[in-house]
CSV table of C-alpha atoms and ligand atoms in Angstrom, one decimal:
chain,number,residue,atom,x,y,z
A,1,MET,CA,42.6,110.2,94.0
A,2,THR,CA,39.1,109.5,94.1
A,3,ASP,CA,37.6,106.2,95.0
A,4,GLY,CA,33.7,107.3,95.4
A,5,VAL,CA,33.9,107.0,99.1
A,6,ASN,CA,32.1,109.3,101.0
A,7,VAL,CA,35.0,110.9,103.7
A,8,LYS,CA,34.8,114.4,105.1
A,9,TYR,CA,37.9,115.4,107.3
A,10,PRO,CA,37.7,117.8,110.0
A,11,ILE,CA,39.1,121.4,109.3
A,12,VAL,CA,42.0,122.1,111.0
A,13,PRO,CA,43.8,125.4,111.2
A,14,ARG,CA,47.7,125.3,111.6
A,15,GLN,CA,50.0,128.3,112.1
A,16,GLY,CA,53.5,129.0,112.3
A,17,LEU,CA,54.8,126.0,110.0
A,18,ASP,CA,58.4,126.7,108.8
A,19,PHE,CA,59.1,125.5,105.5
A,20,GLY,CA,62.4,126.9,105.4
A,21,LEU,CA,61.5,129.2,102.5
A,22,ASP,CA,64.4,131.8,103.4
A,23,GLY,CA,67.1,129.0,102.9
A,24,ASP,CA,68.7,128.6,99.3
A,25,ILE,CA,66.2,127.3,97.0
A,26,PRO,CA,67.0,127.0,93.3
A,27,ARG,CA,65.2,129.2,90.7
A,28,TYR,CA,64.1,126.2,89.0
A,29,TRP,CA,63.2,123.7,92.1
A,30,LEU,CA,61.0,122.0,90.4
A,31,GLY,CA,63.5,119.4,88.9
A,32,GLY,CA,65.3,122.1,86.9
A,33,ASP,CA,62.6,122.6,84.8
A,34,ALA,CA,61.6,126.1,83.6
A,35,PHE,CA,57.8,125.1,82.6
A,36,LYS,CA,56.8,122.9,85.7
A,37,THR,CA,58.4,125.4,88.0
A,38,ARG,CA,56.8,128.6,86.6
A,39,LEU,CA,53.6,126.9,86.4
A,40,PHE,CA,53.3,126.6,90.3
A,41,ASP,CA,55.2,129.7,90.6
A,42,ALA,CA,52.5,131.7,88.7
A,43,MET,CA,50.0,130.5,90.6
A,44,SER,CA,51.7,131.0,93.8
A,45,THR,CA,51.3,134.7,92.7
A,46,LEU,CA,47.7,134.4,92.6
A,47,PHE,CA,47.1,132.7,95.9
A,48,PRO,CA,47.4,135.7,98.1
A,49,GLU,CA,44.6,138.2,96.1
A,50,GLY,CA,42.6,134.8,95.3
A,51,GLU,CA,42.3,133.6,99.0
A,52,LYS,CA,41.4,137.0,100.5
A,53,PHE,CA,38.7,137.4,97.8
A,54,PHE,CA,37.5,134.0,98.7
A,55,ILE,CA,37.2,135.0,102.5
A,56,THR,CA,35.6,138.2,101.2
A,57,CYS,CA,33.0,136.1,99.4
A,58,VAL,CA,32.4,133.8,102.0
A,59,ARG,CA,32.4,136.5,104.5
A,60,ASP,CA,29.5,137.9,102.9
A,61,TYR,CA,27.2,135.4,104.2
A,62,ARG,CA,28.3,135.0,107.7
A,63,ASP,CA,25.5,136.6,109.3
A,64,ARG,CA,23.0,134.7,107.6
A,65,ILE,CA,24.7,131.4,109.0
A,66,THR,CA,22.6,129.9,111.6
A,67,ASP,CA,23.9,126.4,111.6
A,68,PRO,CA,26.9,126.1,114.6
A,69,GLN,CA,28.9,123.6,112.8
A,70,MET,CA,28.9,125.8,109.4
A,71,GLN,CA,29.8,128.9,111.7
A,72,GLY,CA,32.6,126.9,112.8
A,73,GLU,CA,33.5,125.6,109.5
A,74,VAL,CA,33.6,129.0,108.0
A,75,ARG,CA,36.2,130.5,110.8
A,76,ASP,CA,38.1,127.6,110.2
A,77,PHE,CA,38.1,128.0,106.3
A,78,ILE,CA,39.1,132.0,106.9
A,79,ARG,CA,42.2,130.8,108.8
A,80,GLN,CA,43.4,128.4,106.8
A,81,GLU,CA,43.2,130.5,103.6
A,82,GLY,CA,44.5,133.7,105.8
A,83,GLN,CA,47.8,131.4,106.3
A,84,HIS,CA,48.1,130.0,102.9
A,85,THR,CA,48.0,134.0,101.8
A,86,MET,CA,50.8,134.3,104.3
A,87,VAL,CA,52.8,131.7,103.4
A,88,HIS,CA,52.3,132.3,99.5
A,89,VAL,CA,53.4,135.9,100.7
A,90,GLN,CA,56.7,134.7,102.0
A,91,PHE,CA,57.3,132.5,99.1
A,92,ASN,CA,56.6,135.3,96.4
A,93,ASN,CA,59.0,137.7,98.1
A,94,ARG,CA,61.4,135.3,96.4
A,95,LEU,CA,59.6,135.8,93.3
A,96,ARG,CA,59.9,139.4,93.5
A,97,ALA,CA,63.8,139.5,94.1
A,98,GLN,CA,64.1,137.5,91.0
A,99,GLY,CA,62.6,140.0,88.9
A,100,VAL,CA,59.3,138.5,88.8
A,101,GLN,CA,56.6,141.8,88.9
A,102,VAL,CA,54.6,140.6,91.9
A,103,ASP,CA,53.1,144.1,93.1
A,104,GLU,CA,51.9,144.4,89.3
A,105,ILE,CA,50.1,141.0,89.5
A,106,ASP,CA,48.8,141.6,92.6
A,107,SER,CA,47.3,145.0,91.8
A,108,GLU,CA,45.6,143.4,88.5
A,109,MET,CA,44.1,140.7,90.4
A,110,ARG,CA,42.3,143.7,92.7
A,111,ARG,CA,41.3,145.5,89.7
A,112,VAL,CA,40.0,142.2,87.9
A,113,LEU,CA,38.6,140.8,91.3
A,114,GLY,CA,37.2,144.2,92.3
A,115,PHE,CA,35.3,144.3,89.4
A,116,MET,CA,33.7,141.3,89.5
A,117,ARG,CA,32.7,142.2,92.9
A,118,ARG,CA,31.1,145.8,91.7
A,119,ILE,CA,28.9,144.3,88.6
A,120,LEU,CA,28.0,140.7,90.2
A,121,PRO,CA,25.2,140.0,92.9
A,122,ARG,CA,27.2,138.6,96.0
A,123,SER,CA,26.2,134.8,95.4
A,124,PHE,CA,27.8,135.2,92.1
A,125,THR,CA,31.0,136.0,93.7
A,126,LEU,CA,30.4,133.3,96.1
A,127,ALA,CA,29.8,130.8,93.1
A,128,GLN,CA,32.8,131.9,91.8
A,129,THR,CA,34.7,131.2,95.1
A,130,ALA,CA,33.3,127.6,95.2
A,131,ALA,CA,34.4,126.8,91.6
A,132,ALA,CA,37.8,127.9,92.1
A,133,GLU,CA,37.7,125.8,95.5
A,134,HIS,CA,36.9,123.0,93.0
A,135,MET,CA,40.0,123.7,90.9
A,136,THR,CA,42.0,123.6,94.1
A,137,ALA,CA,40.9,120.7,95.2
A,138,ILE,CA,41.5,118.7,91.8
A,139,MET,CA,44.6,120.1,91.9
A,140,ALA,CA,45.4,118.8,95.8
A,141,HIS,CA,44.5,115.1,94.6
A,142,SER,CA,46.4,114.9,91.1
A,143,PHE,CA,49.5,117.1,92.0
A,144,PHE,CA,49.9,114.5,94.9
A,145,HIS,CA,48.3,111.7,93.1
A,146,ARG,CA,50.7,111.8,90.3
A,147,ARG,CA,53.9,110.9,92.3
A,148,GLU,CA,56.3,111.5,89.5
A,149,LEU,CA,55.3,115.7,89.2
A,150,LEU,CA,56.9,116.5,92.4
A,151,GLU,CA,59.5,113.5,92.5
A,152,HIS,CA,62.4,116.3,91.6
A,153,ALA,CA,60.9,119.0,93.6
A,154,ASP,CA,63.0,121.2,96.4
A,155,PRO,CA,61.4,119.2,99.5
A,156,ARG,CA,60.6,122.5,101.0
A,157,ILE,CA,58.3,123.7,98.0
A,158,ARG,CA,56.8,120.5,97.9
A,159,ALA,CA,56.0,120.6,101.5
A,160,MET,CA,54.7,124.0,101.1
A,161,TYR,CA,52.0,122.8,98.5
A,162,ALA,CA,51.5,119.5,100.6
A,163,TRP,CA,50.5,121.5,103.5
A,164,HIS,CA,48.3,123.9,101.2
A,165,ALA,CA,46.8,120.6,99.4
A,166,VAL,CA,45.8,119.1,102.7
A,167,GLU,CA,44.3,122.2,104.0
A,168,GLU,CA,42.4,122.9,100.4
A,169,ILE,CA,41.1,119.3,100.7
A,170,GLU,CA,39.8,119.8,104.2
A,171,HIS,CA,37.9,122.9,103.4
A,172,LYS,CA,36.8,122.0,100.1
A,173,ALA,CA,33.2,122.1,100.9
A,174,VAL,CA,32.7,125.4,102.7
A,175,ALA,CA,32.2,127.8,99.8
A,176,PHE,CA,29.7,125.1,98.1
A,177,ASP,CA,27.7,124.7,101.5
A,178,VAL,CA,27.4,128.1,102.2
A,179,LEU,CA,26.6,129.0,98.4
A,180,THR,CA,24.0,126.1,98.4
A,181,LYS,CA,22.1,126.1,101.7
A,182,VAL,CA,22.8,129.7,103.0
A,183,ALA,CA,23.0,132.0,99.6
A,184,LYS,CA,20.6,129.2,98.3
A,185,ALA,CA,22.3,129.7,94.6
A,186,GLY,CA,20.9,127.5,92.2
A,187,TYR,CA,22.4,125.3,89.3
A,188,PHE,CA,22.7,128.2,86.9
A,189,THR,CA,24.5,130.4,88.9
A,190,ARG,CA,27.0,127.8,90.0
A,191,ILE,CA,27.3,126.4,86.6
A,192,ILE,CA,28.1,129.8,84.9
A,193,MET,CA,30.7,131.2,87.2
A,194,MET,CA,32.4,127.6,87.2
A,195,LEU,CA,32.9,128.1,83.1
A,196,TYR,CA,34.1,131.6,83.6
A,197,VAL,CA,36.5,130.6,86.2
A,198,SER,CA,37.4,127.5,83.8
A,199,LEU,CA,38.6,130.4,81.4
A,200,ILE,CA,39.9,132.8,83.4
A,201,PHE,CA,42.3,130.8,85.7
A,202,PRO,CA,44.2,128.9,83.1
A,203,LEU,CA,44.6,132.2,81.1
A,204,HIS,CA,45.7,134.1,83.9
A,205,THR,CA,48.0,131.8,84.9
A,206,PHE,CA,49.9,131.1,80.9
A,207,LEU,CA,50.1,135.3,81.1
A,208,ILE,CA,52.0,134.9,84.1
A,209,MET,CA,54.6,132.2,83.2
A,210,ASN,CA,55.3,134.2,80.0
A,211,HIS,CA,55.9,137.0,82.0
A,212,MET,CA,58.1,134.9,84.4
A,213,PHE,CA,60.0,133.2,80.9
A,214,GLN,CA,60.7,136.9,79.9
A,215,VAL,CA,62.0,137.6,83.2
A,216,ASP,CA,64.3,134.6,82.9
A,217,GLY,CA,65.6,135.8,79.8
A,218,PHE,CA,64.3,133.2,77.1
A,219,SER,CA,64.3,134.7,74.0
A,220,TRP,CA,60.8,134.7,71.9
A,221,ARG,CA,62.2,131.5,70.2
A,222,GLN,CA,63.2,129.8,73.4
A,223,ARG,CA,59.7,130.6,74.8
A,224,ALA,CA,57.5,129.1,72.1
A,225,GLY,CA,59.8,125.9,72.3
A,226,LEU,CA,58.9,126.0,76.0
A,227,TRP,CA,55.5,126.5,75.4
A,228,LEU,CA,55.0,123.7,72.8
A,229,ARG,CA,56.8,121.5,75.2
A,230,GLY,CA,54.9,122.4,78.2
A,231,LEU,CA,51.4,122.4,76.7
A,232,TRP,CA,52.0,119.2,75.0
A,233,TRP,CA,53.3,117.9,78.7
A,234,LEU,CA,50.1,119.5,80.5
A,235,TYR,CA,47.7,118.4,77.7
A,236,ARG,CA,48.9,115.1,76.0
A,237,PRO,CA,47.2,111.9,76.4
A,238,GLY,CA,48.0,110.8,80.2
A,239,GLY,CA,49.2,114.4,80.9
A,240,LEU,CA,48.6,116.2,83.7
A,241,TYR,CA,45.3,117.8,82.4
A,242,LEU,CA,43.0,114.6,80.7
A,243,PRO,CA,42.7,112.5,83.9
A,244,VAL,CA,41.4,115.2,86.0
A,245,ILE,CA,38.7,115.9,83.4
A,246,PRO,CA,35.9,113.0,85.3
A,247,HIS,CA,36.7,115.0,88.7
A,248,TYR,CA,36.1,118.5,87.3
A,249,LEU,CA,33.2,117.2,85.2
A,250,ALA,CA,31.6,116.4,88.3
A,251,TYR,CA,30.7,119.7,89.3
A,252,PHE,CA,28.4,119.9,86.5
A,253,ILE,CA,26.4,117.2,87.9
A,254,PRO,CA,23.0,118.4,89.4
A,255,GLY,CA,23.3,117.1,93.4
A,256,TYR,CA,27.1,117.1,93.3
A,257,HIS,CA,28.8,117.7,96.4
A,258,PRO,CA,32.4,118.2,97.2
A,259,TRP,CA,32.7,115.4,99.6
A,260,LYS,CA,31.4,112.6,97.1
A,261,ALA,CA,34.6,113.1,95.2
A,262,GLY,CA,36.2,110.6,97.6
A,263,ARG,CA,39.1,109.9,99.7
A,264,MET,CA,42.9,110.8,99.4
A,265,MET,CA,44.9,108.4,101.2
A,266,SER,CA,48.0,110.5,101.0
A,267,TYR,CA,46.3,113.3,103.2
A,268,GLU,CA,45.9,110.6,106.3
A,269,ARG,CA,49.8,110.0,105.8
A,270,TRP,CA,50.4,113.7,105.8
A,271,ALA,CA,48.1,114.3,109.2
A,272,GLU,CA,49.6,111.3,110.8
A,273,VAL,CA,53.7,112.1,110.2
A,274,TYR,CA,52.5,115.9,111.1
A,275,ALA,CA,50.8,115.0,114.2
A,276,LYS,CA,53.9,113.2,115.2
A,277,THR,CA,56.5,115.4,114.1
A,278,HIS,CA,55.1,118.9,113.6
A,279,ASP,CA,57.5,118.7,110.8
A,280,PRO,CA,56.0,120.1,107.5
A,281,ILE,CA,58.8,119.1,105.4
A,282,ALA,CA,58.7,115.3,107.0
A,283,ALA,CA,54.9,115.4,106.4
A,284,GLY,CA,55.2,116.7,102.8
A,285,ASP,CA,57.8,113.9,102.2
A,286,ALA,CA,55.8,111.1,103.6
A,287,MET,CA,52.7,112.5,101.7
A,288,HIS,CA,54.5,112.6,98.6
A,289,ALA,CA,56.1,109.1,98.9
A,290,MET,CA,52.8,107.5,99.0
A,291,GLY,CA,51.2,109.0,95.8
A,292,ALA,CA,47.6,108.1,96.4
B,1,FE2,FE1,44.2,127.7,100.1
B,2,FE2,FE1,41.1,126.8,99.6
């Protein structure tokens, strides 16, 4: 995961990756486990509107960027997030076909994010973006560091998340740099929006998961069991959540910068295999196999 080494990766927008999402993918593509699958699926429903919001909030400051390198990074960040939106929309079409209310989730996201843009100064919505990008970078690190998590995943969906993780790592500092160097937002702005995102992101994800469990036909008693076992799996000692707390808390240190959060060896493995094969499934498999 992180080793404290300061390594910055180039931001490479990639287009037209084929994950075979129109294929015969099982409903519970993550080892047949409803809770784990729906955790990822719920996040996928948040990405299209969320990533459009991130693009908008970074774009607010585009005209004020004078550094050509930062202009290039912002351009490539926008391209990457645009591609993520497209691929997740394609994946979410599968969920809609299962009965998940994808359009209602989208419009609720638009309502909530639109409200934030109406009531908050632009620096705060950019701080919200930087905070969300910190969360996605943490997930990118941990999902592939914890090799057992995606061990029994469908290789196509795992490859989609591997590619998304790789690009989230590449552009993890863009919103943060615009926030601190161009918007010149202070510590309070950055932290208050991190606290907001830390509350709203899991809450929203869990509400959508519960909706998905209802669509799947689980009774309230079965759902209670799923939640008890699932939350224990997430929050128990050694679970998914506790080991990432130091990485999460690093954001609260004055003087923090995303590139101080280190190096991801499997990123380099993904980039190497993808450059050789142009096959995102092979690159995803290689990244997963490395687990570091
Ligand atoms: Fe993304
Ligand atoms: Fe991102």
